XYZ file of N, CA and C in Angstrom:
747
model
N -28.596 -77.969 -20.036
C -28.549 -78.242 -21.473
C -28.925 -76.986 -22.261
N -28.241 -76.799 -23.368
C -28.508 -75.659 -24.241
C -29.365 -76.135 -25.409
N -30.502 -75.462 -25.645
C -31.381 -75.826 -26.747
C -31.614 -74.603 -27.625
N -30.938 -74.501 -28.773
C -31.169 -73.366 -29.676
C -32.558 -73.449 -30.305
N -33.071 -72.292 -30.706
C -34.325 -72.202 -31.455
C -33.997 -71.657 -32.836
N -34.375 -72.390 -33.880
C -34.147 -71.928 -35.249
C -35.433 -71.330 -35.793
N -35.393 -70.048 -36.091
C -36.540 -69.377 -36.702
C -36.056 -68.105 -37.387
N -36.955 -67.487 -38.145
C -36.654 -66.203 -38.757
C -35.998 -66.347 -40.117
N -35.458 -65.265 -40.601
C -34.809 -65.273 -41.900
C -35.075 -64.026 -42.708
N -36.284 -63.438 -42.508
C -36.595 -62.168 -43.146
C -36.394 -62.165 -44.650
N -35.611 -61.195 -45.131
C -35.471 -60.980 -46.575
C -34.796 -62.141 -47.281
N -34.059 -62.967 -46.539
C -33.405 -64.120 -47.172
C -34.405 -65.203 -47.551
N -35.596 -65.152 -46.968
C -36.618 -66.168 -47.228
C -37.929 -65.512 -47.659
N -37.855 -64.663 -48.665
C -39.030 -64.023 -49.263
C -39.835 -63.171 -48.278
N -39.172 -62.739 -47.206
C -39.848 -61.937 -46.174
C -41.055 -62.651 -45.575
N -41.023 -63.960 -45.576
C -42.131 -64.720 -44.992
C -41.946 -64.843 -43.479
N -43.041 -64.745 -42.756
C -43.017 -64.949 -41.315
C -44.412 -65.354 -40.858
N -44.653 -66.642 -40.661
C -43.693 -67.741 -40.714
C -43.420 -68.193 -42.153
N -42.397 -69.019 -42.306
C -42.096 -69.566 -43.631
C -43.176 -70.574 -44.005
N -43.723 -70.432 -45.211
C -44.800 -71.346 -45.597
C -44.668 -71.868 -47.027
N -43.897 -71.198 -47.904
C -43.775 -71.710 -49.268
C -42.705 -72.786 -49.333
N -42.819 -73.631 -50.335
C -41.836 -74.702 -50.515
C -40.429 -74.123 -50.699
N -40.317 -73.064 -51.489
C -39.007 -72.472 -51.759
C -38.334 -71.996 -50.473
N -39.064 -71.246 -49.656
C -38.494 -70.700 -48.426
C -38.170 -71.806 -47.423
N -39.074 -72.772 -47.289
C -38.850 -73.844 -46.322
C -37.661 -74.727 -46.711
N -37.513 -75.018 -47.992
C -36.382 -75.830 -48.428
C -35.057 -75.084 -48.253
N -35.076 -73.789 -48.528
C -33.872 -72.982 -48.350
C -33.465 -72.966 -46.866
N -34.450 -72.806 -46.010
C -34.208 -72.815 -44.569
C -33.657 -74.169 -44.133
N -34.218 -75.253 -44.683
C -33.776 -76.602 -44.315
C -32.312 -76.830 -44.659
N -31.885 -76.337 -45.806
C -30.476 -76.471 -46.190
C -29.572 -75.758 -45.191
N -29.980 -74.566 -44.766
C -29.214 -73.839 -43.758
C -29.257 -74.551 -42.411
N -30.401 -75.133 -42.074
C -30.537 -75.836 -40.802
C -29.566 -77.004 -40.696
N -29.319 -77.670 -41.814
C -28.372 -78.788 -41.815
C -26.965 -78.316 -41.461
N -26.572 -77.161 -41.981
C -25.257 -76.603 -41.637
C -25.195 -76.227 -40.154
N -26.276 -75.628 -39.659
C -26.319 -75.279 -38.241
C -26.196 -76.530 -37.368
N -26.888 -77.585 -37.761
C -26.841 -78.821 -36.974
C -25.413 -79.359 -36.878
N -24.690 -79.315 -37.978
C -23.302 -79.770 -37.956
C -22.458 -78.916 -37.015
N -22.645 -77.608 -37.067
C -21.904 -76.707 -36.176
C -22.291 -76.931 -34.718
N -23.583 -77.111 -34.473
C -24.028 -77.351 -33.099
C -23.421 -78.637 -32.551
N -23.452 -79.694 -33.346
C -22.877 -80.973 -32.901
C -21.401 -80.829 -32.557
N -20.678 -80.085 -33.374
C -19.252 -79.874 -33.118
C -19.029 -79.150 -31.790
N -20.028 -78.356 -31.372
C -19.930 -77.612 -30.116
C -20.556 -78.367 -28.937
N -21.011 -79.603 -29.184
C -21.586 -80.410 -28.114
C -23.072 -80.216 -27.894
N -23.753 -79.552 -28.840
C -25.200 -79.347 -28.748
C -25.880 -80.338 -29.688
N -26.887 -81.071 -29.187
C -27.430 -82.174 -29.978
C -28.871 -81.988 -30.446
N -29.395 -80.753 -30.386
C -30.793 -80.555 -30.811
C -31.042 -79.085 -31.111
N -32.134 -78.835 -31.831
C -32.697 -77.493 -31.890
C -34.215 -77.595 -32.020
N -34.879 -76.520 -31.613
C -36.332 -76.428 -31.748
C -36.643 -75.693 -33.044
N -37.561 -76.266 -33.830
C -37.891 -75.672 -35.132
C -38.986 -74.634 -34.990
N -38.586 -73.376 -35.097
C -39.439 -72.196 -35.036
C -39.923 -71.966 -33.610
N -40.627 -70.867 -33.436
C -41.208 -70.524 -32.136
C -42.675 -70.181 -32.324
N -43.547 -71.044 -31.809
C -44.990 -70.800 -31.809
C -45.533 -70.490 -33.207
N -45.246 -71.393 -34.133
C -45.720 -71.256 -35.516
C -47.233 -71.107 -35.567
N -47.915 -71.700 -34.599
C -49.381 -71.672 -34.592
C -49.961 -70.355 -34.073
N -49.138 -69.471 -33.558
C -49.651 -68.304 -32.860
C -49.675 -67.054 -33.735
N -50.851 -66.479 -33.908
C -50.973 -65.238 -34.675
C -50.290 -64.085 -33.965
N -50.158 -64.173 -32.660
C -49.534 -63.097 -31.892
C -48.062 -62.931 -32.247
N -47.412 -64.020 -32.650
C -45.987 -63.968 -32.952
C -45.698 -63.926 -34.447
N -46.600 -64.440 -35.241
C -46.337 -64.549 -36.668
C -47.427 -63.839 -37.459
N -47.132 -62.651 -37.946
C -48.112 -61.867 -38.695
C -48.078 -62.313 -40.154
N -49.210 -62.710 -40.712
C -49.207 -63.216 -42.092
C -48.741 -62.151 -43.081
N -47.929 -62.527 -44.043
C -47.585 -61.599 -45.109
C -48.783 -61.415 -46.035
N -48.731 -60.433 -46.904
C -49.821 -60.224 -47.857
C -49.810 -61.369 -48.860
N -50.866 -62.140 -48.857
C -50.946 -63.288 -49.757
C -52.390 -63.725 -49.836
N -52.642 -64.779 -50.588
C -54.008 -65.283 -50.709
C -54.294 -66.366 -49.674
N -53.404 -66.502 -48.699
C -53.615 -67.496 -47.649
C -54.325 -66.841 -46.472
N -55.325 -67.488 -45.936
C -56.075 -66.935 -44.819
C -55.371 -67.238 -43.502
N -55.816 -66.573 -42.441
C -55.276 -66.878 -41.120
C -55.527 -68.335 -40.754
N -56.678 -68.859 -41.159
C -56.976 -70.256 -40.854
C -55.895 -71.175 -41.409
N -55.440 -70.876 -42.618
C -54.418 -71.720 -43.244
C -53.127 -71.699 -42.452
N -52.833 -70.581 -41.808
C -51.615 -70.493 -41.003
C -51.752 -71.144 -39.655
N -52.830 -70.819 -38.950
C -52.849 -71.093 -37.528
C -53.821 -72.174 -37.079
N -54.762 -72.550 -37.911
C -55.679 -73.607 -37.526
C -55.363 -74.904 -38.263
N -54.760 -74.807 -39.417
C -54.365 -76.000 -40.159
C -52.847 -76.110 -40.075
N -52.371 -77.245 -39.653
C -50.943 -77.384 -39.376
C -50.156 -77.908 -40.574
N -50.787 -77.975 -41.740
C -50.132 -78.562 -42.900
C -48.839 -77.874 -43.299
N -48.797 -76.550 -43.204
C -47.585 -75.829 -43.588
C -46.430 -76.173 -42.663
N -46.750 -76.318 -41.385
C -45.679 -76.677 -40.441
C -45.216 -78.113 -40.651
N -46.129 -79.001 -40.990
C -45.746 -80.389 -41.270
C -44.804 -80.444 -42.473
N -45.103 -79.682 -43.524
C -44.179 -79.608 -44.672
C -42.812 -79.110 -44.230
N -42.803 -78.107 -43.379
C -41.574 -77.527 -42.855
C -40.769 -78.586 -42.098
N -41.450 -79.323 -41.223
C -40.797 -80.415 -40.500
C -40.178 -81.430 -41.463
N -40.928 -81.771 -42.473
C -40.474 -82.755 -43.460
C -39.163 -82.313 -44.104
N -39.115 -81.081 -44.597
C -37.910 -80.588 -45.271
C -36.723 -80.513 -44.312
N -36.949 -79.975 -43.116
C -35.845 -79.785 -42.170
C -35.353 -81.126 -41.624
N -36.268 -81.977 -41.205
C -35.890 -83.282 -40.647
C -35.102 -84.100 -41.676
N -35.597 -84.134 -42.905
C -34.946 -84.920 -43.957
C -33.547 -84.389 -44.251
N -33.418 -83.080 -44.356
C -32.138 -82.477 -44.717
C -31.113 -82.624 -43.586
N -31.536 -82.385 -42.373
C -30.614 -82.461 -41.233
C -30.122 -83.887 -41.016
N -31.017 -84.863 -41.127
C -30.650 -86.253 -40.843
C -29.683 -86.830 -41.872
N -29.607 -86.225 -43.057
C -28.654 -86.709 -44.069
C -27.223 -86.632 -43.551
N -26.876 -85.519 -42.938
C -25.494 -85.316 -42.489
C -25.333 -85.475 -40.978
N -26.436 -85.396 -40.243
C -26.363 -85.489 -38.773
C -27.476 -86.405 -38.266
N -27.358 -87.712 -38.506
C -28.461 -88.629 -38.194
C -28.823 -88.710 -36.714
N -27.890 -88.391 -35.821
C -28.173 -88.469 -34.391
C -28.691 -87.148 -33.823
N -28.666 -86.117 -34.630
C -29.118 -84.805 -34.167
C -30.636 -84.810 -34.000
N -31.136 -84.161 -32.946
C -32.559 -84.208 -32.628
C -33.278 -82.942 -33.097
N -34.394 -83.144 -33.786
C -35.272 -82.055 -34.192
C -36.434 -82.004 -33.206
N -36.543 -80.894 -32.488
C -37.629 -80.718 -31.531
C -38.728 -79.938 -32.245
N -39.846 -80.593 -32.497
C -40.896 -80.016 -33.323
C -42.097 -79.545 -32.529
N -42.895 -78.726 -33.166
C -44.097 -78.200 -32.524
C -43.872 -76.779 -32.067
N -43.166 -76.635 -30.922
C -42.955 -75.309 -30.312
C -44.283 -74.565 -30.243
N -45.292 -75.247 -29.746
C -46.686 -74.812 -29.881
C -47.099 -73.935 -28.710
N -47.706 -72.794 -29.026
C -48.208 -71.887 -27.997
C -49.450 -72.473 -27.343
N -49.423 -72.526 -26.005
C -50.514 -73.080 -25.210
C -50.691 -74.574 -25.530
N -51.919 -75.078 -25.434
C -52.156 -76.502 -25.706
C -53.371 -76.610 -26.623
N -53.250 -76.200 -27.904
C -54.377 -76.239 -28.842
C -54.538 -77.645 -29.416
N -55.420 -78.427 -28.835
C -55.506 -79.845 -29.183
C -55.869 -80.067 -30.651
N -56.741 -79.213 -31.209
C -57.115 -79.387 -32.618
C -55.890 -79.196 -33.504
N -55.128 -78.157 -33.258
C -53.927 -77.882 -34.052
C -52.922 -79.022 -33.922
N -52.740 -79.497 -32.697
C -51.787 -80.582 -32.456
C -52.232 -81.857 -33.174
N -53.506 -82.182 -33.067
C -54.003 -83.391 -33.734
C -53.905 -83.276 -35.251
N -54.141 -82.071 -35.798
C -53.973 -81.868 -37.237
C -52.513 -82.068 -37.644
N -51.590 -81.615 -36.795
C -50.176 -81.810 -37.081
C -49.829 -83.297 -37.105
N -50.275 -84.035 -36.100
C -50.004 -85.471 -36.064
C -50.614 -86.188 -37.269
N -51.823 -85.778 -37.634
C -52.480 -86.374 -38.804
C -51.656 -86.117 -40.066
N -51.148 -84.894 -40.208
C -50.319 -84.565 -41.365
C -49.038 -85.357 -41.413
N -48.416 -85.562 -40.258
C -47.189 -86.367 -40.187
C -47.484 -87.807 -40.612
N -48.589 -88.329 -40.133
C -48.962 -89.702 -40.484
C -49.219 -89.837 -41.977
N -49.889 -88.845 -42.559
C -50.195 -88.890 -43.993
C -48.944 -88.799 -44.851
N -47.908 -88.134 -44.353
C -46.637 -88.065 -45.092
C -46.017 -89.450 -45.246
N -46.228 -90.292 -44.229
C -45.712 -91.662 -44.247
C -44.193 -91.708 -44.457
N -43.499 -90.784 -43.775
C -42.045 -90.719 -43.879
C -41.358 -90.902 -42.535
N -42.094 -91.418 -41.569
C -41.511 -91.569 -40.244
C -41.928 -90.435 -39.326
N -41.229 -90.255 -38.214
C -41.682 -89.326 -37.171
C -41.575 -87.846 -37.523
N -40.603 -87.460 -38.351
C -40.356 -86.076 -38.766
C -39.941 -85.147 -37.622
N -39.897 -85.657 -36.407
C -39.315 -84.929 -35.281
C -38.970 -85.947 -34.202
N -38.071 -85.562 -33.321
C -37.608 -86.484 -32.284
C -38.268 -86.252 -30.942
N -38.900 -85.119 -30.767
C -39.683 -84.820 -29.563
C -40.683 -83.731 -29.919
N -41.798 -83.721 -29.191
C -42.822 -82.691 -29.358
C -42.636 -81.643 -28.280
N -42.556 -80.379 -28.683
C -42.430 -79.305 -27.691
C -43.711 -78.487 -27.637
N -44.097 -78.120 -26.420
C -45.255 -77.260 -26.220
C -44.882 -76.169 -25.224
N -45.645 -75.079 -25.277
C -45.488 -73.963 -24.343
C -46.793 -73.851 -23.555
N -46.940 -74.639 -22.497
C -48.239 -74.778 -21.821
C -48.539 -73.646 -20.840
N -48.867 -72.486 -21.381
C -49.174 -71.346 -20.514
C -50.606 -71.438 -20.012
N -50.775 -71.986 -18.834
C -52.075 -72.086 -18.185
C -51.912 -71.473 -16.795
N -52.652 -70.392 -16.482
C -52.396 -69.672 -15.244
C -52.736 -70.437 -13.978
N -53.601 -71.449 -14.083
C -53.965 -72.219 -12.895
C -53.744 -73.693 -13.192
N -52.507 -74.161 -13.104
C -52.198 -75.526 -13.534
C -52.671 -76.573 -12.529
N -53.970 -76.823 -12.511
C -54.529 -77.881 -11.680
C -54.559 -79.177 -12.489
N -54.942 -80.252 -11.841
C -55.031 -81.543 -12.530
C -55.979 -81.445 -13.716
N -57.093 -80.723 -13.543
C -58.090 -80.648 -14.618
C -57.606 -79.823 -15.797
N -56.805 -78.780 -15.558
C -56.408 -77.908 -16.650
C -55.116 -78.321 -17.334
N -54.165 -78.842 -16.592
C -52.876 -79.172 -17.188
C -52.712 -80.664 -17.423
N -52.788 -81.450 -16.377
C -52.474 -82.871 -16.496
C -53.399 -83.590 -17.475
N -54.700 -83.313 -17.428
C -55.631 -84.000 -18.316
C -55.363 -83.676 -19.780
N -55.054 -82.422 -20.072
C -54.804 -82.027 -21.462
C -53.492 -82.618 -21.957
N -52.507 -82.679 -21.092
C -51.236 -83.284 -21.476
C -51.422 -84.770 -21.772
N -52.261 -85.436 -20.995
C -52.522 -86.855 -21.245
C -53.174 -87.049 -22.616
N -54.042 -86.117 -23.026
C -54.654 -86.206 -24.356
C -53.607 -86.048 -25.457
N -52.684 -85.116 -25.266
C -51.596 -84.944 -26.231
C -50.739 -86.202 -26.276
N -50.437 -86.743 -25.112
C -49.604 -87.942 -25.017
C -50.256 -89.098 -25.766
N -51.572 -89.212 -25.655
C -52.298 -90.286 -26.351
C -52.198 -90.108 -27.861
N -52.296 -88.871 -28.334
C -52.182 -88.602 -29.769
C -50.784 -88.938 -30.267
N -49.776 -88.538 -29.502
C -48.391 -88.788 -29.897
C -48.094 -90.288 -29.890
N -48.677 -91.012 -28.958
C -48.401 -92.440 -28.848
C -48.909 -93.202 -30.063
N -49.980 -92.711 -30.661
C -50.531 -93.382 -31.837
C -49.524 -93.401 -32.986
N -48.582 -92.458 -32.983
C -47.594 -92.393 -34.058
C -46.276 -93.005 -33.607
N -45.469 -92.237 -32.902
C -44.131 -92.701 -32.555
C -43.824 -92.589 -31.063
N -44.860 -92.358 -30.262
C -44.656 -92.182 -28.829
C -43.612 -91.102 -28.565
N -43.826 -89.921 -29.105
C -42.881 -88.832 -28.959
C -42.671 -88.456 -27.492
N -41.437 -88.210 -27.091
C -41.220 -87.524 -25.804
C -41.834 -86.129 -25.900
N -42.324 -85.615 -24.802
C -42.914 -84.278 -24.773
C -42.045 -83.366 -23.915
N -41.639 -82.258 -24.505
C -40.829 -81.271 -23.803
C -41.655 -80.005 -23.605
N -41.650 -79.468 -22.405
C -42.213 -78.144 -22.152
C -41.059 -77.153 -22.288
N -40.927 -76.587 -23.480
C -39.752 -75.754 -23.753
C -39.968 -74.289 -23.377
N -41.159 -73.961 -22.936
C -41.453 -72.662 -22.341
C -42.606 -72.854 -21.385
N -42.429 -72.461 -20.152
C -43.571 -72.372 -19.241
C -43.217 -71.393 -18.137
N -44.244 -70.833 -17.515
C -44.047 -69.856 -16.466
C -45.186 -68.859 -16.477
N -44.958 -67.682 -15.904
C -45.967 -66.636 -15.921
C -45.308 -65.302 -15.615
N -45.852 -64.240 -16.204
C -45.260 -62.914 -16.046
C -45.806 -62.204 -14.812
N -44.945 -61.376 -14.215
C -45.381 -60.520 -13.110
C -45.645 -59.096 -13.600
N -45.831 -58.939 -14.917
C -46.184 -57.643 -15.492
C -47.249 -57.848 -16.565
N -47.887 -56.765 -16.977
C -48.891 -56.862 -18.023
C -50.302 -57.009 -17.467
N -51.266 -57.157 -18.379
C -52.683 -57.190 -18.008
C -53.004 -58.349 -17.072
N -52.465 -59.525 -17.360
C -52.753 -60.715 -16.550
C -51.618 -61.041 -15.587
N -50.948 -60.032 -15.104
C -49.787 -60.245 -14.240
C -50.149 -61.026 -12.978
N -49.236 -61.911 -12.600
C -49.324 -62.580 -11.304
C -48.447 -61.810 -10.317
N -48.768 -61.927 -9.058
C -47.854 -61.386 -8.061
C -46.582 -62.230 -8.084
N -45.455 -61.724 -7.607
C -44.236 -62.549 -7.563
C -44.436 -63.856 -6.798
N -45.247 -63.808 -5.737
C -45.505 -65.019 -4.967
C -46.351 -66.008 -5.770
N -47.343 -65.487 -6.503
C -48.195 -66.360 -7.338
C -47.385 -66.953 -8.487
N -46.481 -66.180 -9.060
C -45.597 -66.716 -10.098
C -44.834 -67.924 -9.574
N -44.328 -67.833 -8.372
C -43.600 -68.949 -7.763
C -44.497 -70.176 -7.607
N -45.756 -69.950 -7.215
C -46.697 -71.067 -7.051
C -46.989 -71.739 -8.385
N -47.184 -70.934 -9.436
C -47.489 -71.491 -10.758
C -46.337 -72.363 -11.253
N -45.122 -71.854 -11.172
C -43.970 -72.593 -11.696
C -43.739 -73.881 -10.919
N -43.805 -73.824 -9.594
C -43.588 -75.047 -8.812
C -44.735 -76.037 -8.999
N -45.963 -75.529 -9.225
C -47.094 -76.431 -9.490
C -46.877 -77.224 -10.770
N -46.333 -76.567 -11.801
C -46.014 -77.274 -13.044
C -45.064 -78.434 -12.767
N -44.023 -78.152 -12.046
C -43.029 -79.195 -11.765
C -43.646 -80.351 -10.985
N -44.430 -80.033 -9.972
C -45.021 -81.079 -9.130
C -45.979 -81.946 -9.933
N -46.863 -81.292 -10.736
C -47.814 -82.052 -11.550
C -47.112 -82.882 -12.618
N -46.128 -82.291 -13.273
C -45.408 -83.003 -14.325
C -44.695 -84.225 -13.770
N -44.100 -84.086 -12.590
C -43.406 -85.211 -11.970
C -44.392 -86.298 -11.542
N -45.534 -85.883 -10.986
C -46.527 -86.853 -10.527
C -47.128 -87.645 -11.668
N -47.327 -86.995 -12.819
C -47.981 -87.648 -13.960
C -46.989 -88.132 -15.020
N -45.686 -87.968 -14.733
C -44.645 -88.376 -15.697
C -44.920 -87.747 -17.066
N -45.225 -86.460 -17.049
C -45.715 -85.765 -18.235
C -44.621 -85.399 -19.223
N -43.605 -84.683 -18.742
C -42.599 -84.116 -19.628
C -41.253 -84.797 -19.447
N -40.560 -84.970 -20.564
C -39.185 -85.466 -20.495
C -38.215 -84.355 -20.106
N -38.511 -83.120 -20.557
C -37.676 -81.969 -20.208
C -38.573 -80.754 -20.008
N -38.116 -79.831 -19.141
C -38.865 -78.619 -18.856
C -37.918 -77.425 -18.823
N -38.342 -76.324 -19.443
C -37.541 -75.100 -19.506
C -38.400 -73.930 -19.015
N -37.980 -73.279 -17.952
C -38.712 -72.120 -17.444
C -38.478 -70.924 -18.361
N -39.549 -70.203 -18.652
C -39.433 -68.921 -19.342
C -39.871 -67.840 -18.360
N -38.890 -67.018 -17.892
C -37.522 -67.013 -18.384
C -36.573 -66.823 -17.197
N -35.295 -66.774 -17.515
C -34.271 -66.670 -16.483
C -34.312 -65.317 -15.778
N -34.431 -64.231 -16.561
C -34.322 -62.898 -15.982
C -35.306 -61.949 -16.657
N -35.868 -61.030 -15.877
C -36.750 -60.010 -16.447
C -36.008 -59.195 -17.500
N -36.738 -58.785 -18.534
C -36.152 -57.918 -19.561
C -36.015 -56.482 -19.089
N -36.980 -56.052 -18.243
C -37.028 -54.644 -17.879
C -37.851 -54.505 -16.596
N -38.180 -53.270 -16.251
C -38.986 -53.008 -15.063
C -40.376 -52.486 -15.413
N -40.736 -52.497 -16.683
C -42.020 -51.977 -17.156
C -43.159 -52.872 -16.670
N -44.023 -52.339 -15.818
C -45.123 -53.117 -15.247
C -46.278 -53.322 -16.221
N -46.313 -52.554 -17.309
C -47.428 -52.625 -18.252
C -47.199 -53.654 -19.359
N -45.964 -53.921 -19.703
C -45.618 -54.807 -20.821
C -45.466 -56.241 -20.332
N -46.261 -57.163 -20.895
C -46.271 -58.541 -20.402
C -44.924 -59.227 -20.556
N -44.202 -58.957 -21.644
C -42.921 -59.629 -21.861
C -41.809 -59.094 -20.960
N -42.101 -58.047 -20.230
C -41.080 -57.398 -19.418
C -40.605 -58.256 -18.251
N -41.524 -59.010 -17.624
C -41.175 -59.626 -16.339
C -41.603 -61.087 -16.218
N -41.166 -61.885 -17.167
C -41.343 -63.335 -17.059
C -40.253 -63.979 -16.210
N -39.200 -63.266 -15.916
C -38.025 -63.858 -15.291
C -38.237 -64.305 -13.857
N -37.322 -65.168 -13.401
C -37.302 -65.546 -11.986
C -36.214 -64.754 -11.245
N -35.491 -63.938 -12.003
C -34.622 -62.914 -11.433
C -35.102 -61.553 -11.928
N -34.831 -60.505 -11.172
C -35.155 -59.160 -11.619
C -34.204 -58.719 -12.719
N -34.564 -57.650 -13.389
C -33.796 -57.179 -14.548
C -32.406 -56.695 -14.149
N -31.506 -56.727 -15.112
C -30.148 -56.223 -14.914
C -30.139 -54.719 -15.214
N -30.831 -53.960 -14.352
C -30.968 -52.517 -14.549
C -30.489 -51.779 -13.295
N -29.194 -51.535 -13.226
C -28.632 -50.844 -12.070
C -29.111 -49.401 -11.985
N -29.598 -48.870 -13.132
C -30.095 -47.498 -13.133
C -31.500 -47.393 -12.537
N -32.215 -48.519 -12.441
C -33.595 -48.495 -11.965
C -33.834 -49.332 -10.711
N -32.937 -50.255 -10.413
C -33.133 -51.167 -9.289
C -31.995 -51.035 -8.277
N -32.342 -51.123 -7.011
C -31.309 -51.090 -5.978
C -30.424 -52.332 -6.050
N -31.054 -53.478 -6.399
C -30.293 -54.736 -6.499
C -30.614 -55.376 -7.850
N -29.860 -55.064 -8.888
C -30.090 -55.698 -10.198
C -29.934 -57.213 -10.101
N -30.750 -57.926 -10.861
C -30.687 -59.400 -10.925
C -30.991 -60.065 -9.582
N -31.711 -59.379 -8.721
C -32.085 -59.980 -7.438
C -33.057 -61.134 -7.660
N -32.993 -62.126 -6.793
C -33.879 -63.283 -6.900
C -35.315 -62.891 -6.576
N -36.247 -63.344 -7.421
C -37.674 -63.219 -7.131
C -38.114 -64.464 -6.362
N -39.282 -64.482 -5.760
C -39.733 -65.665 -5.021
C -39.690 -66.950 -5.840
N -39.946 -66.861 -7.147
C -39.921 -68.072 -8.002
C -38.537 -68.715 -8.026
N -37.502 -67.904 -8.045
C -36.131 -68.451 -8.040
C -35.892 -69.215 -6.737
N -36.296 -68.634 -5.626
C -36.090 -69.283 -4.334
C -36.919 -70.560 -4.226
N -38.160 -70.512 -4.758
C -39.021 -71.699 -4.704
C -38.453 -72.851 -5.513
N -38.015 -72.555 -6.740
C -37.453 -73.600 -7.605
C -36.154 -74.145 -7.005
N -35.350 -73.282 -6.439
C -34.077 -73.702 -5.854
C -34.268 -74.656 -4.682
N -35.417 -74.535 -4.016
C -35.654 -75.347 -2.815
C -36.586 -76.523 -3.052
N -36.935 -76.779 -4.308
C -37.819 -77.911 -4.595
C -37.073 -79.230 -4.445
């Protein structure tokens, strides 16, 4: 299945990143409705709204009177965003699915604030599934399954949202790099735990292929295949242990 991610906009949306004003969010929502129609025509039935809105690492606040807390600890701005996009898209594409959250890690306070905001809107679910990016390097029952059950309980209080893990995995480069063999263990552990606890409706590994061969940059080697660099590798796109492990599960 193909799941597009809608985010960004730059100068077309007041150079906001993330979008937080009513003007920018409404403008984005109008465009999102057009995208949804095009996606449906191509056989795609969903998109994820933004990428890790809660994460300061990905979204640098613009110069304004809003504090970091307002962006990343209080989920009200994202709830407003969901409201505008969900309402606008459903007008012309009622069966199209809005995948909301796209949350970095598993920040329970942020998630609960988001659910509280949705409930206070009193306009229905405002999304069709909750997406999280559960990056936990040691996915044991205590670290992954228990926290997911807490999220599931919060979601059930509202609309019993399906939960999608739209990014999970681990890098073999950077400060906290795993060995290729450990990367394979982490990814397969996620699948085994999720299946045992009936945790996720859908799971997406991040990522398919390494971006590069740089051992220092964390984003370089999240892939389960090696980079497509014939100038640096004897076998470009060669399978890493994680690819073989997932293929044989």
